[in-house]
Coordinates of C-alpha atoms and ligand atoms in Angstrom, one line a residue:
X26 CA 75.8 -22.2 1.8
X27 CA 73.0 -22.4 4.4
X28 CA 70.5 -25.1 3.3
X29 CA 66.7 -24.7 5.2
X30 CA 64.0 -26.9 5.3
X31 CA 60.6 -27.7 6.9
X32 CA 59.6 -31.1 8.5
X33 CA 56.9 -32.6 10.1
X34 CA 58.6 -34.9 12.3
X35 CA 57.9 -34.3 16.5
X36 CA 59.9 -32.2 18.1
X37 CA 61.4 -35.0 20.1
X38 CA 62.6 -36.9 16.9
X39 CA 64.6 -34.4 15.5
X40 CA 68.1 -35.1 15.5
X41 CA 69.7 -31.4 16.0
X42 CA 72.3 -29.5 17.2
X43 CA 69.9 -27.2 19.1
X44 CA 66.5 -26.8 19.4
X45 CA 64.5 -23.8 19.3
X46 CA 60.7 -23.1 20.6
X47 CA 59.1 -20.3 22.3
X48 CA 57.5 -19.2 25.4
X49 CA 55.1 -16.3 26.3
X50 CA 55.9 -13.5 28.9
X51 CA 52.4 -15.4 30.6
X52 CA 54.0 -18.4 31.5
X53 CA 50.9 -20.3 29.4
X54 CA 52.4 -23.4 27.9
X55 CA 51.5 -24.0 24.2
X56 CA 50.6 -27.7 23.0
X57 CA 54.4 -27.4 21.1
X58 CA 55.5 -26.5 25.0
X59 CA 53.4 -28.7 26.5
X60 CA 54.8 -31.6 24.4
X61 CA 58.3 -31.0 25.3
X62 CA 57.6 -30.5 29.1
X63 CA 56.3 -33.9 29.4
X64 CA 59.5 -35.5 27.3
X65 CA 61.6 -33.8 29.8
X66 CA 59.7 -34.8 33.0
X67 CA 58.3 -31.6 34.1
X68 CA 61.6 -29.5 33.5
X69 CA 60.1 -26.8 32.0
X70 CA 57.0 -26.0 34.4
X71 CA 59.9 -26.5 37.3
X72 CA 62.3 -23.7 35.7
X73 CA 58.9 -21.8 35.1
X74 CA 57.9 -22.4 38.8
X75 CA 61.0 -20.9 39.6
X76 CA 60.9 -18.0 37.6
X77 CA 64.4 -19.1 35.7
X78 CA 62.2 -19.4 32.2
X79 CA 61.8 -15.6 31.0
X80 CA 58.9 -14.6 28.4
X81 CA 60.5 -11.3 27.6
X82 CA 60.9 -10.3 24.5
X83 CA 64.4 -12.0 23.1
X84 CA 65.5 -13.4 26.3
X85 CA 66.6 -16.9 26.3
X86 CA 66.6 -20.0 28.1
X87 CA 69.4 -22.6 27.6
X88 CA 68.9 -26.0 28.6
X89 CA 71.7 -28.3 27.6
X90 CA 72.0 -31.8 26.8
X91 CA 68.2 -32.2 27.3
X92 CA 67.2 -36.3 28.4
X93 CA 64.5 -37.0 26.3
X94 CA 65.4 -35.1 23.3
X95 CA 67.2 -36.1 20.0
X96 CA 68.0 -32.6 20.4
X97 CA 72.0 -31.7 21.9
X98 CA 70.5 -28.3 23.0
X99 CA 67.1 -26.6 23.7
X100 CA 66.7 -22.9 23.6
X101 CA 63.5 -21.5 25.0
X102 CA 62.8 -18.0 23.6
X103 CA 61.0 -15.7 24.9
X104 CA 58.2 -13.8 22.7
X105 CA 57.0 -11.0 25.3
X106 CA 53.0 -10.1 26.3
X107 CA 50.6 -12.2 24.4
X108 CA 48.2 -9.8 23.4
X109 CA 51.0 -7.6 22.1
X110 CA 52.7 -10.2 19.6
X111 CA 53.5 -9.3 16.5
X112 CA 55.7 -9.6 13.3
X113 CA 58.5 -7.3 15.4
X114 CA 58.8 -9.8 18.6
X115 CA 58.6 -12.8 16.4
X116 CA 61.5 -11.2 14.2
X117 CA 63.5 -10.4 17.4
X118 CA 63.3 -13.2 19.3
X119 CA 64.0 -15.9 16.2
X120 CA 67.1 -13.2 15.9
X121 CA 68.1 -13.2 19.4
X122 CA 68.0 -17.2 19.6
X123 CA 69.7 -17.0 15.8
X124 CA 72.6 -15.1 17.0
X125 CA 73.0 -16.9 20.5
X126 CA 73.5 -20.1 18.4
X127 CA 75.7 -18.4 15.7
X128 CA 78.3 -17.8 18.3
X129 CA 79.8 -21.6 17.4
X130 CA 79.8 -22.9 14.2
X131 CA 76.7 -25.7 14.0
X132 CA 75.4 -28.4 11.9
X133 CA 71.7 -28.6 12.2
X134 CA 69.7 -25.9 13.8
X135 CA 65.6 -26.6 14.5
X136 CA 63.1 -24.4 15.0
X137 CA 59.2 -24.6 16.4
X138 CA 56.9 -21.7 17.1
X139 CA 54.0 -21.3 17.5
X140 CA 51.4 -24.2 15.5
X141 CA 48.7 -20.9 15.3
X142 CA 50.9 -18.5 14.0
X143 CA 49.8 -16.8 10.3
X144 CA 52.0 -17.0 7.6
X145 CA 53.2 -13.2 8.4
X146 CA 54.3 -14.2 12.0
X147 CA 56.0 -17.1 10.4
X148 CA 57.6 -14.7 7.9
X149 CA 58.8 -12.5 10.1
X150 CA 60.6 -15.5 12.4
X151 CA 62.3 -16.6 9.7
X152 CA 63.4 -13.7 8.5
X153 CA 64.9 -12.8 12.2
X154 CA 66.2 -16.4 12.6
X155 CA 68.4 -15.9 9.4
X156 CA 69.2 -12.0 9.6
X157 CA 70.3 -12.9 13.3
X158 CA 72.9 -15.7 12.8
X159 CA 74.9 -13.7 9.7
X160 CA 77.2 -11.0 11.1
X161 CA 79.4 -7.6 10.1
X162 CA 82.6 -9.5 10.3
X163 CA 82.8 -10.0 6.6
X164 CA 86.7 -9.1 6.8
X165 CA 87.9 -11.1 10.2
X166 CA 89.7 -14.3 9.0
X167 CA 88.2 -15.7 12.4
X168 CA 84.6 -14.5 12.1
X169 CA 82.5 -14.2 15.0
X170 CA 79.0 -15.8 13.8
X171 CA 78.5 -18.7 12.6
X172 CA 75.5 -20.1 10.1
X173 CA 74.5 -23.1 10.7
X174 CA 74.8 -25.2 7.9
X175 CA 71.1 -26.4 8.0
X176 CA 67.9 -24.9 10.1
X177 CA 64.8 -27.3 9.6
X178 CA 61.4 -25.7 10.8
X179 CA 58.6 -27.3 12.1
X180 CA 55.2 -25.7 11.2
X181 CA 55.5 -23.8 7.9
X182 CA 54.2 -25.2 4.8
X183 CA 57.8 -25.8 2.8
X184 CA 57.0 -23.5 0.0
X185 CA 56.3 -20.4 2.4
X186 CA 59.6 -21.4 4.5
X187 CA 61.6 -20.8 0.9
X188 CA 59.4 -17.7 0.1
X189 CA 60.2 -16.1 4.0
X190 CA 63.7 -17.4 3.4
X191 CA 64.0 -15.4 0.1
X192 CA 63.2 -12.1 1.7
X193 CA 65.4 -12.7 4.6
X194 CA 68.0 -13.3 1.6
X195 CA 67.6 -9.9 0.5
X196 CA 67.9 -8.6 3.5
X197 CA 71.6 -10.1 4.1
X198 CA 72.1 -8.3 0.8
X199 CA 71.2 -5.0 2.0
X200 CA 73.3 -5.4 5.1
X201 CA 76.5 -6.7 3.0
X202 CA 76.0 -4.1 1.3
X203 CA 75.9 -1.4 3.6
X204 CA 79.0 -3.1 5.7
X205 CA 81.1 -3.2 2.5
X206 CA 84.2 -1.5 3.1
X207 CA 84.3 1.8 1.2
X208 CA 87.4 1.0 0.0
X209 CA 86.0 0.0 -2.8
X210 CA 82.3 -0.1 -2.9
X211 CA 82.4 3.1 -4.6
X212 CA 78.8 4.0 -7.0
X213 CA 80.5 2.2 -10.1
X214 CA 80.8 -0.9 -7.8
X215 CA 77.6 -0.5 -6.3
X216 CA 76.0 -0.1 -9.6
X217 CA 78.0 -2.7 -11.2
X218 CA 76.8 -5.1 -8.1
X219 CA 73.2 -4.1 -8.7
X220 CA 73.2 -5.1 -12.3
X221 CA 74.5 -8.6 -11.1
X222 CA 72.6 -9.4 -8.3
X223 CA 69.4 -7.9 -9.0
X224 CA 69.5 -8.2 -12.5
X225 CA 69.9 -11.8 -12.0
X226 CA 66.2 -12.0 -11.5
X227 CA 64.5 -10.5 -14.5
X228 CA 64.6 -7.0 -13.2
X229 CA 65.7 -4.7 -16.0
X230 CA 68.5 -2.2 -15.2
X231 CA 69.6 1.0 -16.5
X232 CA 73.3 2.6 -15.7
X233 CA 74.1 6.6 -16.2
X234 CA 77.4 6.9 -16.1
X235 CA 79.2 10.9 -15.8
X236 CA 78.8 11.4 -19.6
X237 CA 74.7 10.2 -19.5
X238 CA 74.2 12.3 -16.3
X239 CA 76.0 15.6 -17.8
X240 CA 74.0 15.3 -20.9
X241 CA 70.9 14.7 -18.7
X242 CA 72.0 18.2 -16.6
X243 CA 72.0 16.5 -13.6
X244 CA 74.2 19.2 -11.8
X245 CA 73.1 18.4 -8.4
X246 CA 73.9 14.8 -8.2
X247 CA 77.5 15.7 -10.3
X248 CA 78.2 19.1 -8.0
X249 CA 78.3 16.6 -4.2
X250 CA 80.2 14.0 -6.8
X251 CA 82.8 16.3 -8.2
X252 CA 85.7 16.4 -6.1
X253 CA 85.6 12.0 -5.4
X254 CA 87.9 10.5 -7.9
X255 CA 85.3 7.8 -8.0
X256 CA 82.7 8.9 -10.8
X257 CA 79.1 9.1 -9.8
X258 CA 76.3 6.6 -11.4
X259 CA 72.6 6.5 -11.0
X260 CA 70.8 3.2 -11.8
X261 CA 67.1 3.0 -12.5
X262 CA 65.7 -0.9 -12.1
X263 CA 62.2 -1.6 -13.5
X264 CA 60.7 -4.9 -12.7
X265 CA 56.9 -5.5 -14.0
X266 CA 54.8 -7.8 -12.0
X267 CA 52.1 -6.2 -12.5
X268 CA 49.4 -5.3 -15.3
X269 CA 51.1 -3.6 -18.9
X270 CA 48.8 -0.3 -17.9
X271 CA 49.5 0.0 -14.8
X272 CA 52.2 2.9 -13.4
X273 CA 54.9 1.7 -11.2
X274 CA 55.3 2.8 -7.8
X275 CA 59.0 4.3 -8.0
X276 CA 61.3 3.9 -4.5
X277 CA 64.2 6.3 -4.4
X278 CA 67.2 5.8 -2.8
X279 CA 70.3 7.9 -1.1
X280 CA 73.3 6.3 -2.5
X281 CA 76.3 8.1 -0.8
X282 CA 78.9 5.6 -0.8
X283 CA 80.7 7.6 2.0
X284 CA 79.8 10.7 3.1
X285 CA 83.0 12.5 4.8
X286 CA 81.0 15.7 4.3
X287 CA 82.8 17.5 1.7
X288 CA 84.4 21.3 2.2
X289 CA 82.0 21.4 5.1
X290 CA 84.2 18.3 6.5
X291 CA 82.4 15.8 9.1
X292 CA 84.3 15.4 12.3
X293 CA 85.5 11.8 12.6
X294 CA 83.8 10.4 15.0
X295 CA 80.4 11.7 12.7
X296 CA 82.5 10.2 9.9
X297 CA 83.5 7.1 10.8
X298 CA 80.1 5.4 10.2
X299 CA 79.9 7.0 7.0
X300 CA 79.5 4.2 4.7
X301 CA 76.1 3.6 5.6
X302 CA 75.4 6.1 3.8
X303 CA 73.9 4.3 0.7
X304 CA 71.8 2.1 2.9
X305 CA 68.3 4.3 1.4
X306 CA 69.8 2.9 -2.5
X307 CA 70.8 -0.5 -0.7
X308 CA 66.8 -1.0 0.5
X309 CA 65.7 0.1 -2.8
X310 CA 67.9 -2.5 -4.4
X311 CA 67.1 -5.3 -2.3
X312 CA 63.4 -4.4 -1.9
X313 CA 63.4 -5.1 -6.0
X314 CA 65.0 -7.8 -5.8
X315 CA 62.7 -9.1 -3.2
X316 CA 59.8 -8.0 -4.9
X317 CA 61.3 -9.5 -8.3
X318 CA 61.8 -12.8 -6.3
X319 CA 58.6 -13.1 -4.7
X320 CA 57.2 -12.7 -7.9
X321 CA 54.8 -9.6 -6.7
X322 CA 52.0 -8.6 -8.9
X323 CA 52.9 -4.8 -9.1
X324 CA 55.8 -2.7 -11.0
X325 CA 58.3 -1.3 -9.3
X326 CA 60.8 1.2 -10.5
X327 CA 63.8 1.8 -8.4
X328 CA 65.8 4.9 -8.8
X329 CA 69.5 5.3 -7.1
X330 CA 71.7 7.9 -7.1
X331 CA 75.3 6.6 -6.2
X332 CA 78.2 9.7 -5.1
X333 CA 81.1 10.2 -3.0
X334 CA 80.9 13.1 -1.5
X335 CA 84.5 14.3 -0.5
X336 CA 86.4 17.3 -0.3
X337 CA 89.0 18.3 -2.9
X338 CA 90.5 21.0 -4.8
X339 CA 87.6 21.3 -7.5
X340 CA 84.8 20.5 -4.5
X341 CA 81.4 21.8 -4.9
X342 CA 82.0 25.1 -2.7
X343 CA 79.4 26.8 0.1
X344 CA 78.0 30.0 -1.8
X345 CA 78.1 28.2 -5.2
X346 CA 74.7 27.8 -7.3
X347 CA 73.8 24.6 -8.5
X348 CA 70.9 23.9 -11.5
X349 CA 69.1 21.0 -10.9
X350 CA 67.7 18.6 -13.8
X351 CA 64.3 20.2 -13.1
X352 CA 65.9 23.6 -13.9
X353 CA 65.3 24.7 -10.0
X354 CA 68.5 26.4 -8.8
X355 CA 70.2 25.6 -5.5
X356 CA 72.3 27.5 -3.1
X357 CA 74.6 25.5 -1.2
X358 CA 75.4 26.6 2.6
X359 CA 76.1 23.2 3.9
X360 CA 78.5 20.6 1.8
X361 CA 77.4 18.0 4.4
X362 CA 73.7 18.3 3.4
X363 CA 74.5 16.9 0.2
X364 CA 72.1 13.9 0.0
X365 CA 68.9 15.8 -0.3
X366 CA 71.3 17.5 -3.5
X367 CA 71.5 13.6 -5.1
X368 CA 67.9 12.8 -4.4
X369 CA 67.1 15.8 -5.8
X370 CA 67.7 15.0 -9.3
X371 CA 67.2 11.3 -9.1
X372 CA 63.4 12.4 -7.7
X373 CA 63.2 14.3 -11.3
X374 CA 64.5 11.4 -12.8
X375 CA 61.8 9.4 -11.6
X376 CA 58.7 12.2 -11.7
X377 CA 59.5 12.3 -15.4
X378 CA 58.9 8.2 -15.8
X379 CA 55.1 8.4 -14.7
X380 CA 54.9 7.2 -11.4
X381 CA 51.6 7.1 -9.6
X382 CA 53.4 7.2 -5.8
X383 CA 56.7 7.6 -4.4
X384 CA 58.7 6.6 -1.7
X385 CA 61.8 7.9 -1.2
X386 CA 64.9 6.2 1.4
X387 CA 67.4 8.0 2.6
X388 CA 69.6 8.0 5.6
X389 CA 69.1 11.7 5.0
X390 CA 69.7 13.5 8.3
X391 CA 71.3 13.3 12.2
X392 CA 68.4 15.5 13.2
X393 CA 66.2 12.6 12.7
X394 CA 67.6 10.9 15.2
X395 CA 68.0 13.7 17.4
X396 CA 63.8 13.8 17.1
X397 CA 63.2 10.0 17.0
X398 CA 66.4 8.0 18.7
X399 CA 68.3 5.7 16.8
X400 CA 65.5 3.0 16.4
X401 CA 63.1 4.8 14.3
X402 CA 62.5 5.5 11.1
X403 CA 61.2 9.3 9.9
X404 CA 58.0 9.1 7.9
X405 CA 57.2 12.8 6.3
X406 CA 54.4 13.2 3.3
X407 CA 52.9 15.3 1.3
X408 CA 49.8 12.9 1.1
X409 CA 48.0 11.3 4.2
X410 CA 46.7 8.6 2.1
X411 CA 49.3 7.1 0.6
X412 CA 51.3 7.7 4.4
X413 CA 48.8 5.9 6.0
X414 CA 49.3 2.7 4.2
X415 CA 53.0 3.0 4.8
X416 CA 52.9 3.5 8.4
X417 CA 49.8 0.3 8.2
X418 CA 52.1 -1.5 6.6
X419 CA 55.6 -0.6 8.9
X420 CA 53.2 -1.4 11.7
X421 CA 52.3 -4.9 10.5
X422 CA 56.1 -5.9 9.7
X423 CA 56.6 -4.8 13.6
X424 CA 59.6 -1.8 11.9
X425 CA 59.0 1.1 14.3
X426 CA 58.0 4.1 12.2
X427 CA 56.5 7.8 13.4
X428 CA 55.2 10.6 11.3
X429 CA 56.5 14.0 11.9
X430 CA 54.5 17.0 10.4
X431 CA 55.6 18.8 6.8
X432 CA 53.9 22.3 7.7
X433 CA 54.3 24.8 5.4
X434 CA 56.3 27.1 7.8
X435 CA 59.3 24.7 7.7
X436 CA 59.3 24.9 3.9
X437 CA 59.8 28.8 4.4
X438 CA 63.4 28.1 6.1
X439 CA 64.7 26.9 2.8
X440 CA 63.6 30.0 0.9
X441 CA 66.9 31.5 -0.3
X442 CA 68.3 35.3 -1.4
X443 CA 69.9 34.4 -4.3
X444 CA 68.8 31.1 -5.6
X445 CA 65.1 29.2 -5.8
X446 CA 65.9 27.6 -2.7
X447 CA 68.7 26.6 -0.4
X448 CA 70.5 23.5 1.0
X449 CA 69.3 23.9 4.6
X450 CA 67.4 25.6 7.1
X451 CA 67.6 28.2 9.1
X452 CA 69.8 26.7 12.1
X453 CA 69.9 23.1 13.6
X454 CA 65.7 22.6 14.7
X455 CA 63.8 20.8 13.2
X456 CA 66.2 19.3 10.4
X457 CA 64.8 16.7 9.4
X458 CA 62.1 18.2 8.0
X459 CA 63.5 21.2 6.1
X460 CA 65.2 18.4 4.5
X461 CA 61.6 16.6 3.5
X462 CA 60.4 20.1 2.6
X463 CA 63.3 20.6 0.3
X464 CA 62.9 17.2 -1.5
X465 CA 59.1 18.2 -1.5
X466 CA 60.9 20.6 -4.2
X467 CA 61.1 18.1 -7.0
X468 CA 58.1 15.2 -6.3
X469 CA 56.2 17.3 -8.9
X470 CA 52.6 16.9 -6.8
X471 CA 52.7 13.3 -6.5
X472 CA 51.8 11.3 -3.8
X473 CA 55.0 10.8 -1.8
X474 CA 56.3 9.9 1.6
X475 CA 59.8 10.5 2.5
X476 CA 61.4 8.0 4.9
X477 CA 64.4 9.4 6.9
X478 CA 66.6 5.5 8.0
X479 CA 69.4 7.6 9.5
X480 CA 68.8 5.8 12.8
X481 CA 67.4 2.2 12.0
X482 CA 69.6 1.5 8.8
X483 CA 73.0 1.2 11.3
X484 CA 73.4 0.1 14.1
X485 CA 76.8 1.5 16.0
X486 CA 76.3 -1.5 18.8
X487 CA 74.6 -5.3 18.7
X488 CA 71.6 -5.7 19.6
X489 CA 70.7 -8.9 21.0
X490 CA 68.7 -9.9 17.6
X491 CA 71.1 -8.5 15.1
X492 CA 74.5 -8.2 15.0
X493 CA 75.8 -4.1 14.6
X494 CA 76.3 -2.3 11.0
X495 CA 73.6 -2.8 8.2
X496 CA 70.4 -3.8 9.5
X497 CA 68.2 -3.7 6.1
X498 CA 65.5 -1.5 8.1
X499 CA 61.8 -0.9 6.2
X500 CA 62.3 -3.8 3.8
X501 CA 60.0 -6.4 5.6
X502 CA 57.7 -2.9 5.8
X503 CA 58.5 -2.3 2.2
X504 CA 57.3 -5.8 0.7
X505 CA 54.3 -5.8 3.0
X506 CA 53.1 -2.5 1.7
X507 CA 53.7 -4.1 -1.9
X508 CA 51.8 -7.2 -1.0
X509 CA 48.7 -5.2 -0.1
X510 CA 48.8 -3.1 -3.4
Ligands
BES613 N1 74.5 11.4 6.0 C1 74.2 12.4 6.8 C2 73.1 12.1 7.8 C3 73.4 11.0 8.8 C4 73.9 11.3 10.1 C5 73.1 9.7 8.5 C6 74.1 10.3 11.0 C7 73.4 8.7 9.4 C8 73.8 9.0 10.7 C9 73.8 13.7 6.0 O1 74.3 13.8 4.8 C10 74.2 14.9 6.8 O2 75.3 15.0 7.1 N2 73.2 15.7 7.2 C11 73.5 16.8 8.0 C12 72.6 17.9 7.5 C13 73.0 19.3 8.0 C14 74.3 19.7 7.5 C15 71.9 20.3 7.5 C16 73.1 16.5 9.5 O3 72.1 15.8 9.7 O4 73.9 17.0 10.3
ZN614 ZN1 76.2 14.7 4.7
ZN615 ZN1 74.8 12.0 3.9

């Protein structure tokens, strides 16, 4: 286990396998810069001088075996344009310099940014220094990325280093989670995982197992789950941090443990990424747990609906008819659209628990990311207000987030012949948003917004911050938007 601490020694005293500090893309040395240059002689305005010391955004600077220092290495970081810094650079670049040093297994790790920074910006370095140096290769006997076995940091108050270091826990929940194999993180895994880890921390959790969610007619959830021999669970989570009156805000997850399609069979190379598809019910899990941690003053209810959705000789079939728990039927044309079919009855389960807002997670669609690349989240709303402090709050964490519109034209394309509605839209355009118009079906009027993490919640190749696979995208957003409630 990882063991992190804050100091308030100098940076030349402490003894470290690698230092850390950060530099600007304009050049401008800090006082923490400063410092350092003069222990070195002048180094560091030399390599400056001769443009080998880059500002950008996550590129680093390597300087080994520094004279001066008690340090064996120093890594200069860069942090991009000045003006522009944010939560999102100082997540990236603690993440790129994480991961460089992760590459070799390490004792003590150090870090020093910026002596002005606000407790956000310091949040969101630590996070990205311990997101960065934990990897995807949970099944290599050889792994590729090392922790270090301590990281001290110079310039946060000790108590908001464990706090940041909490969140960035979760986080490295989420992404196990969503790197498990699906072998055998199937939903009574998952839920059973939940209940242990989450539960752990005074969050109170509820299971449904096949016979609960039969009695509770939950025939969209059980049609996608019906042909998996793995039986389907949903798992409801209430933590109260906040006043006995006061309604929870419910989050709402997508728990498709893998999603090969069903009857309407993915093609492998859509399929083989597949178990990400439970990263929406993985957020809202570790977004609790976070929140439960951190001790928020607000209630939280978490919903997740857990499936496999796999073909089979008693699959759900294209054609068929499918009652919801609200009692709205559904015709299914597409087997592979089958997550907007889970969330619909978990969205029913919630609505029916007195929620005042809703936020739903799902890695819902590809045409998401045909609209917004793989690096951005979907935002789509029935309510402005409640969006805008989402997006205020995505913004803030530095999670790149963009609205796309929910006009009432897209909501005809899911009008169907022979059932209330149907499972998708009229051809390939615009997809992402029949999808939100379709879930739009069962929020019962309440404030919602819908966030589409097909893209951000997987990431196919490395970046230079975070190692590929589960990135747990939207939770930093999640528990800022929490804070400010
Ligand atoms: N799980 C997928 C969406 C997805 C695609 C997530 C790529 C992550 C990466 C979802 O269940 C799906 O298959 N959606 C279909 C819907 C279509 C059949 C209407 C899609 O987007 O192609
Ligand atoms: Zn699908
Ligand atoms: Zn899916």
């Amino acid at each position: 286990m990882m063991n992190i601490q804050s100091t308030t020694k100098t940076l030349a005293e402490i003894p470290c396998d690698a230092l850390v500090v950060a530099v600007y893309a304009d050049g401008q040395f800090d006082a923490t810069l400063s410092e350092l240059d003069m222990k070195l002689n002048g180094a560091l305005s030399k390599l400056m001088a001769s443009n080998e010391l880059s500002g950008k955004c996550a590129d680093i600077t390597e300087l080994i075996a520094p004279a001066g220092l008690a340090a064996d290495r120093l890594l200069v970081v860069g942090l991009g344009e000045r003006p522009q810094m944010g939560q999102g650079n100082a997540y990236r670049a603690c993440g790129a310099a994480a991961k460089r040093l992760a590459g070799k297994p390490r004792k003590n790790v150090a870090y020093c940014m910026g002596h002005d920074w606000s407790l956000e910006l310091g949040r969101a370095a630590v996070c990205g220094a311990l997101v960065g140096c934990q990897g995807q290769d949970l099944y290599r006997t050889k792994k590729r990325l090392h922790e270090p076995d301590q990281i001290t940091w110079l310039g946060i108050a000790e108590q908001d280093l464990q706090q940041a270091a909490l969140t960035a826990e979760c986080i490295n929940h989420v992404r196990q989670w969503v790197n498990a194999s699906p072998g055998f993180l199937t939903p009574a895994w998952f839920a059973e995982q939940v209940e242990q880890t989450v539960g752990a921390h005074g969050v109170e959790i509820e299971i449904w197992d096949e016979q609960k969610l039969e009695q509770q007619r939950c025939g969209a959830l059980l049609a996608v789950a019906r042909a998996s021999a793995n039986p389907a669970r949903l798992v409801v989570l209430n933590y109260h941090g906040g006043g006995e009156s006061q309604p929870p805000v419910a989050l709402v997850g997508k728990g498709v443990t893998f999603d090969s399609g069903g009857l309407s069979l993915k093609p492998s190379d859509s399929m083989k990424t597949m178990k990400c598809d439970m990263a929406g019910a993985a957020t809202v899990a570790g977004t609790v747990m976070a929140a439960a941690r951190l001790k928020l003053p607000v209630n939280i209810m978490g919903v997740i609906g857990l499936v496999e959705n796999m073909p089979g000789g008693n699959a759900y079939k294209l054609g068929e008819v499918l009652t919801a728990r609200s009692g709205k039927t559904i015709e299914v044309l597409n087997t592979d659209a089958e997550g907007r079919l889970v969330l619909a009855d978990v969205l029913d389960v919630a609505v029916e628990r007195s929620p005042d807002r809703i936020i739903t997670l799902a890695t819902l669609t590809g045409a998401c990311m045909v609209a917004l690349g793989t690096d951005v989240t979907g935002v789509m709303t029935n309510d402005q207000g409640w969006c805008d402090q989402v997006l205020e709050a995505a913004d803030r964490a530095g999670e790149p987030a963009w609205q796309l519109p929910m006009f009432s034209d897209y909501g005809e394309q899911i009008n169907s012949d022979v059932a209330d509605i149907k499972n998708i839209g009229e051809g390939r355009w615009g997809g992402a948003i029949t999808a939100a118009k379709f879930l739009e079906h069962f929020v019962a009027d309440l404030p919602w917004v819908h966030l589409d993490i097909a893209g951000p919640a997987f990431l196919e190749k490395p970046k230079p911050w975070l190692d590929a696979g589960g990135t747990g995208a939207m939770l930093r957003s999640l528990i800022t938007l929490l804070e400010s409630q």
